[in-house]
PDB file of C-alpha atoms in Angstrom:
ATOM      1  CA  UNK A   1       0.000   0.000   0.000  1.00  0.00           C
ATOM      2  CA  UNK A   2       1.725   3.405  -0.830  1.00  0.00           C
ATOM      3  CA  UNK A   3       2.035   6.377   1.925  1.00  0.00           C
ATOM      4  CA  UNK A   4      -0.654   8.695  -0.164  1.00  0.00           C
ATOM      5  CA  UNK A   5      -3.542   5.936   0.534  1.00  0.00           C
ATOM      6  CA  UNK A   6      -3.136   7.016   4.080  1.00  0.00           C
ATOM      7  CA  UNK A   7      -4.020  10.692   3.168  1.00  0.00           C
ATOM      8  CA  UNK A   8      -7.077   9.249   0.615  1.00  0.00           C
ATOM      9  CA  UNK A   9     -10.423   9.822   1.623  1.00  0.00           C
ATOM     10  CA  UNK A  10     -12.087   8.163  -0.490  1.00  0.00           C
ATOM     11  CA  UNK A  11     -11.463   4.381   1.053  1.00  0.00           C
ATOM     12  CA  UNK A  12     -12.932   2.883   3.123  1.00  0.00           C
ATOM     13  CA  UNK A  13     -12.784   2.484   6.791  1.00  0.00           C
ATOM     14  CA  UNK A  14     -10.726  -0.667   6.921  1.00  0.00           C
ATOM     15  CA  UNK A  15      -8.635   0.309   4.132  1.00  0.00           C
ATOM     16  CA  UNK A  16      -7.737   3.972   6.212  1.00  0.00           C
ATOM     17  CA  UNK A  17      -6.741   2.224   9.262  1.00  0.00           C
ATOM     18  CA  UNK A  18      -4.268  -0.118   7.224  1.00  0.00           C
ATOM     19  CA  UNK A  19      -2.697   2.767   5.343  1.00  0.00           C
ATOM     20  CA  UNK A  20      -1.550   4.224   8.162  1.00  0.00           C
ATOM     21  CA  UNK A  21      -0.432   1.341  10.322  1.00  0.00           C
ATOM     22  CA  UNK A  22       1.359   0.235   7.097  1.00  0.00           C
ATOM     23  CA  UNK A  23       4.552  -1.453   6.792  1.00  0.00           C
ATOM     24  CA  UNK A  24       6.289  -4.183   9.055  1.00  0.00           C
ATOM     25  CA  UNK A  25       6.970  -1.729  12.361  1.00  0.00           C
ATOM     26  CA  UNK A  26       4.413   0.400  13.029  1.00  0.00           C
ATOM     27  CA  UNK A  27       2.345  -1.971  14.838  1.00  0.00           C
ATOM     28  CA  UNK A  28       4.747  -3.134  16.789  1.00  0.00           C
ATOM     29  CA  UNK A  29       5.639   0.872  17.697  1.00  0.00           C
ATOM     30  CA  UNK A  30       2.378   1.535  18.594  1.00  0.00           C
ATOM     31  CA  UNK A  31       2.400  -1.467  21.076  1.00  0.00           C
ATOM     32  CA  UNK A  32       5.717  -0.451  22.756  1.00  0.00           C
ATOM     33  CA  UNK A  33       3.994   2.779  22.428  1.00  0.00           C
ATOM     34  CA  UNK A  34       0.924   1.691  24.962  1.00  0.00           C
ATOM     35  CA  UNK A  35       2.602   1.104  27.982  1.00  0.00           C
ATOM     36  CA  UNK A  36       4.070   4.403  28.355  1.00  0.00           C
ATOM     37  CA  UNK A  37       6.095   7.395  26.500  1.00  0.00           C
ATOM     38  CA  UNK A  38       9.801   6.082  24.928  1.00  0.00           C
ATOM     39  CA  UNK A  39      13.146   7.359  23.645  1.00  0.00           C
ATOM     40  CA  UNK A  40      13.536   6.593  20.084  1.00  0.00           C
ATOM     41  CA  UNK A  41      17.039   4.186  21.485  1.00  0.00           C
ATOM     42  CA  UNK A  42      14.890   2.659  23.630  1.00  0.00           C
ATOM     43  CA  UNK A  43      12.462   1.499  20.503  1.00  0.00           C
ATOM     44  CA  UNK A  44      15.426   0.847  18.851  1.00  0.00           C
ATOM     45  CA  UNK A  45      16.993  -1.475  21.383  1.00  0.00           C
ATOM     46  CA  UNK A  46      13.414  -3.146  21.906  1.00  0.00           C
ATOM     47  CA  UNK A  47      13.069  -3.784  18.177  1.00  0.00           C
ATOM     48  CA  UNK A  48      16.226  -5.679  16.858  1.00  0.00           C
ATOM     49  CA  UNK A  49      16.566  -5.311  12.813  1.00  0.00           C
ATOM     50  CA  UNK A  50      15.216  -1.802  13.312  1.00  0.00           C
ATOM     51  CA  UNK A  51      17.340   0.712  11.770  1.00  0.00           C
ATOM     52  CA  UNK A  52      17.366   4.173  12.778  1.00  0.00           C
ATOM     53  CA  UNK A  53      16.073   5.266   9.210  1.00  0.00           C
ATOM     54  CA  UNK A  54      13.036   3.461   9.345  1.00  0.00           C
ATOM     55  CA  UNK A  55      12.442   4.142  12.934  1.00  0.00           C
ATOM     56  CA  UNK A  56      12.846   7.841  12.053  1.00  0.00           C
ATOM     57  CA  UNK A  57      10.710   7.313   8.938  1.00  0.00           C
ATOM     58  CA  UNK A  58       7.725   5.445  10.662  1.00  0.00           C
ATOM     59  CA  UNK A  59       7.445   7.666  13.413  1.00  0.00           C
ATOM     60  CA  UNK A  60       7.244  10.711  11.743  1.00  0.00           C
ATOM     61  CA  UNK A  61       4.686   9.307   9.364  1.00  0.00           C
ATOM     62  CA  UNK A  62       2.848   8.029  12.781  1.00  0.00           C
ATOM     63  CA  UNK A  63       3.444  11.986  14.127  1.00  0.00           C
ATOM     64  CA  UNK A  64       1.685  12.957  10.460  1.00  0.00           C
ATOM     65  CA  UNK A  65      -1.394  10.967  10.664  1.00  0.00           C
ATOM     66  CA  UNK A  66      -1.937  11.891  14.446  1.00  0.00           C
ATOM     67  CA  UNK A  67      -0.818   8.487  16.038  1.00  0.00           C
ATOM     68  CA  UNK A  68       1.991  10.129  18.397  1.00  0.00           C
ATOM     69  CA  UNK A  69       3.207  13.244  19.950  1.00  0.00           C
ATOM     70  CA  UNK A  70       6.924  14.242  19.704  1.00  0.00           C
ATOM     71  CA  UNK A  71       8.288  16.153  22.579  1.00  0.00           C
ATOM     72  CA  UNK A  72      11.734  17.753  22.670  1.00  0.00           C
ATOM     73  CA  UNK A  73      13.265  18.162  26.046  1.00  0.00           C
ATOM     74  CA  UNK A  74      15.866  21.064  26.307  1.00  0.00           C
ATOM     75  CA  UNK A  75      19.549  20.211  27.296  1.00  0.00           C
ATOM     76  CA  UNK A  76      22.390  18.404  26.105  1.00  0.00           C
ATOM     77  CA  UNK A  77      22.211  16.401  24.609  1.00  0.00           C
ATOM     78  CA  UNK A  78      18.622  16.590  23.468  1.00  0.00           C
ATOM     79  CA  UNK A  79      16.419  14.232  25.187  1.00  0.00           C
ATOM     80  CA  UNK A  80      13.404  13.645  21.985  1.00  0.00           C
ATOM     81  CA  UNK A  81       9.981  11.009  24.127  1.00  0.00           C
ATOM     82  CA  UNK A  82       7.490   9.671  21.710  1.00  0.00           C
ATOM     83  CA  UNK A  83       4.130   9.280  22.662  1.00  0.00           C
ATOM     84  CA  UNK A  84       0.716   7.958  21.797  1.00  0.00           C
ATOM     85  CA  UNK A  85      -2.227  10.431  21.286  1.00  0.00           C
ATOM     86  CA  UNK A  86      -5.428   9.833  22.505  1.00  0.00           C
ATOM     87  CA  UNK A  87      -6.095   9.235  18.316  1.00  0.00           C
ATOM     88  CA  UNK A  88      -3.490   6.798  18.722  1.00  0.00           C
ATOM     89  CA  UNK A  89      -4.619   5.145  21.634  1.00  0.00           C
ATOM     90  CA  UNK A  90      -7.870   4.656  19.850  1.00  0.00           C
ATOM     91  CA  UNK A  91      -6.165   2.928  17.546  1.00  0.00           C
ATOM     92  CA  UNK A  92      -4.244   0.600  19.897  1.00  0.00           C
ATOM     93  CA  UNK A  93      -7.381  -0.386  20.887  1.00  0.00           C
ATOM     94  CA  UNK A  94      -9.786  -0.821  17.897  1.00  0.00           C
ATOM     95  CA  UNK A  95      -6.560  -3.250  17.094  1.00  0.00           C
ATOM     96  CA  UNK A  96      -6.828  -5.715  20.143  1.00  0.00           C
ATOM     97  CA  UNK A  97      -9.301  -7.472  18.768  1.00  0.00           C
ATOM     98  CA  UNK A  98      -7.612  -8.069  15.618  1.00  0.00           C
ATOM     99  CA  UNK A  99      -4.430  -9.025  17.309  1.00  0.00           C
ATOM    100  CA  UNK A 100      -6.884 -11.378  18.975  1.00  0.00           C
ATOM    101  CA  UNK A 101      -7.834 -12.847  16.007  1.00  0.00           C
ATOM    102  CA  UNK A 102      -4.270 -13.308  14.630  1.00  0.00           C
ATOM    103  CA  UNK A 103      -3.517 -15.142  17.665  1.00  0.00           C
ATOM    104  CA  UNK A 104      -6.213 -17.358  17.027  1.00  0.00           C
ATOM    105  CA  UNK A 105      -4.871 -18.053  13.396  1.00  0.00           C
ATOM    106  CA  UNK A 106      -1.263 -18.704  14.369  1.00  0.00           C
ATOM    107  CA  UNK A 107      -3.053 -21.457  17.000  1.00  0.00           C
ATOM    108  CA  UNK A 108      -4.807 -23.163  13.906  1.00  0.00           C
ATOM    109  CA  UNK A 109      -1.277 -22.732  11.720  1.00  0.00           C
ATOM    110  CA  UNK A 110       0.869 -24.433  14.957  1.00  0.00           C
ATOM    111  CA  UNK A 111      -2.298 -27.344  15.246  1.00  0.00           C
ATOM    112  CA  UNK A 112      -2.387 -27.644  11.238  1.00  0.00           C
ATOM    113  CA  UNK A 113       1.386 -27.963  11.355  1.00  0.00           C
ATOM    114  CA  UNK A 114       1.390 -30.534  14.619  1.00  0.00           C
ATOM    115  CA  UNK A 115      -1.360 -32.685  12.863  1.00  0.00           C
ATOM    116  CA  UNK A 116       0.398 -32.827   9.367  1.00  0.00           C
ATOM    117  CA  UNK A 117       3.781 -34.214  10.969  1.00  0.00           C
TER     118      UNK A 117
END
């Protein structure tokens, strides 16, 4: 799905909340995300195979759409916390029950897998 589908309003629902939880990190940012405000490191060291770039990318995008709140703290060096918005928290939330229901797949994958052997 390309970044301008996230800005297209003429989708639908569904299709709006995928554009802008896009890609193979944002999820998971949004779920380190829920449990409290975090230094862009800290993602970094809680995501292995994240790269700066993308994290920079993805949370900026996340910042566009209204998913988190960037907040500089003066000093030196500069201390940048990321944050969810109440928007994003909204998200987090309509998402449970989908994560839910992945869950359930991956069950049905392992027991397909188990039974097959």
């Amino acid at each position: 799905m390309t970044r301008s589908r996230a800005q297209d309003t003429e989708v639908c629902g569904v299709t709006a909340a995928i554009a802008v939880i896009d890609g193979k990190w944002k999820t998971l940012l949004l779920w380190l995300l829920e449990s409290g405000p975090r230094r862009p490191g800290e993602m970094r060291r809680l995501a292995p195979g994240l790269s700066e770039k993308v994290l920079t990318q993805a949370l900026r995008e996340m910042k566009s759409d209204g998913l988190v709140h960037r907040e500089v703290h003066e000093g030196l060096p500069l201390k940048t916390v990321y944050s969810l918005t109440p928007f994003g928290r909204d998200l987090a939330e309509a998402l449970g029950p989908l994560a839910d229901w992945g869950h359930r797949r991956l069950e049905r994958l392992t027991e397909a897998s188990v039974k097959a052997s």
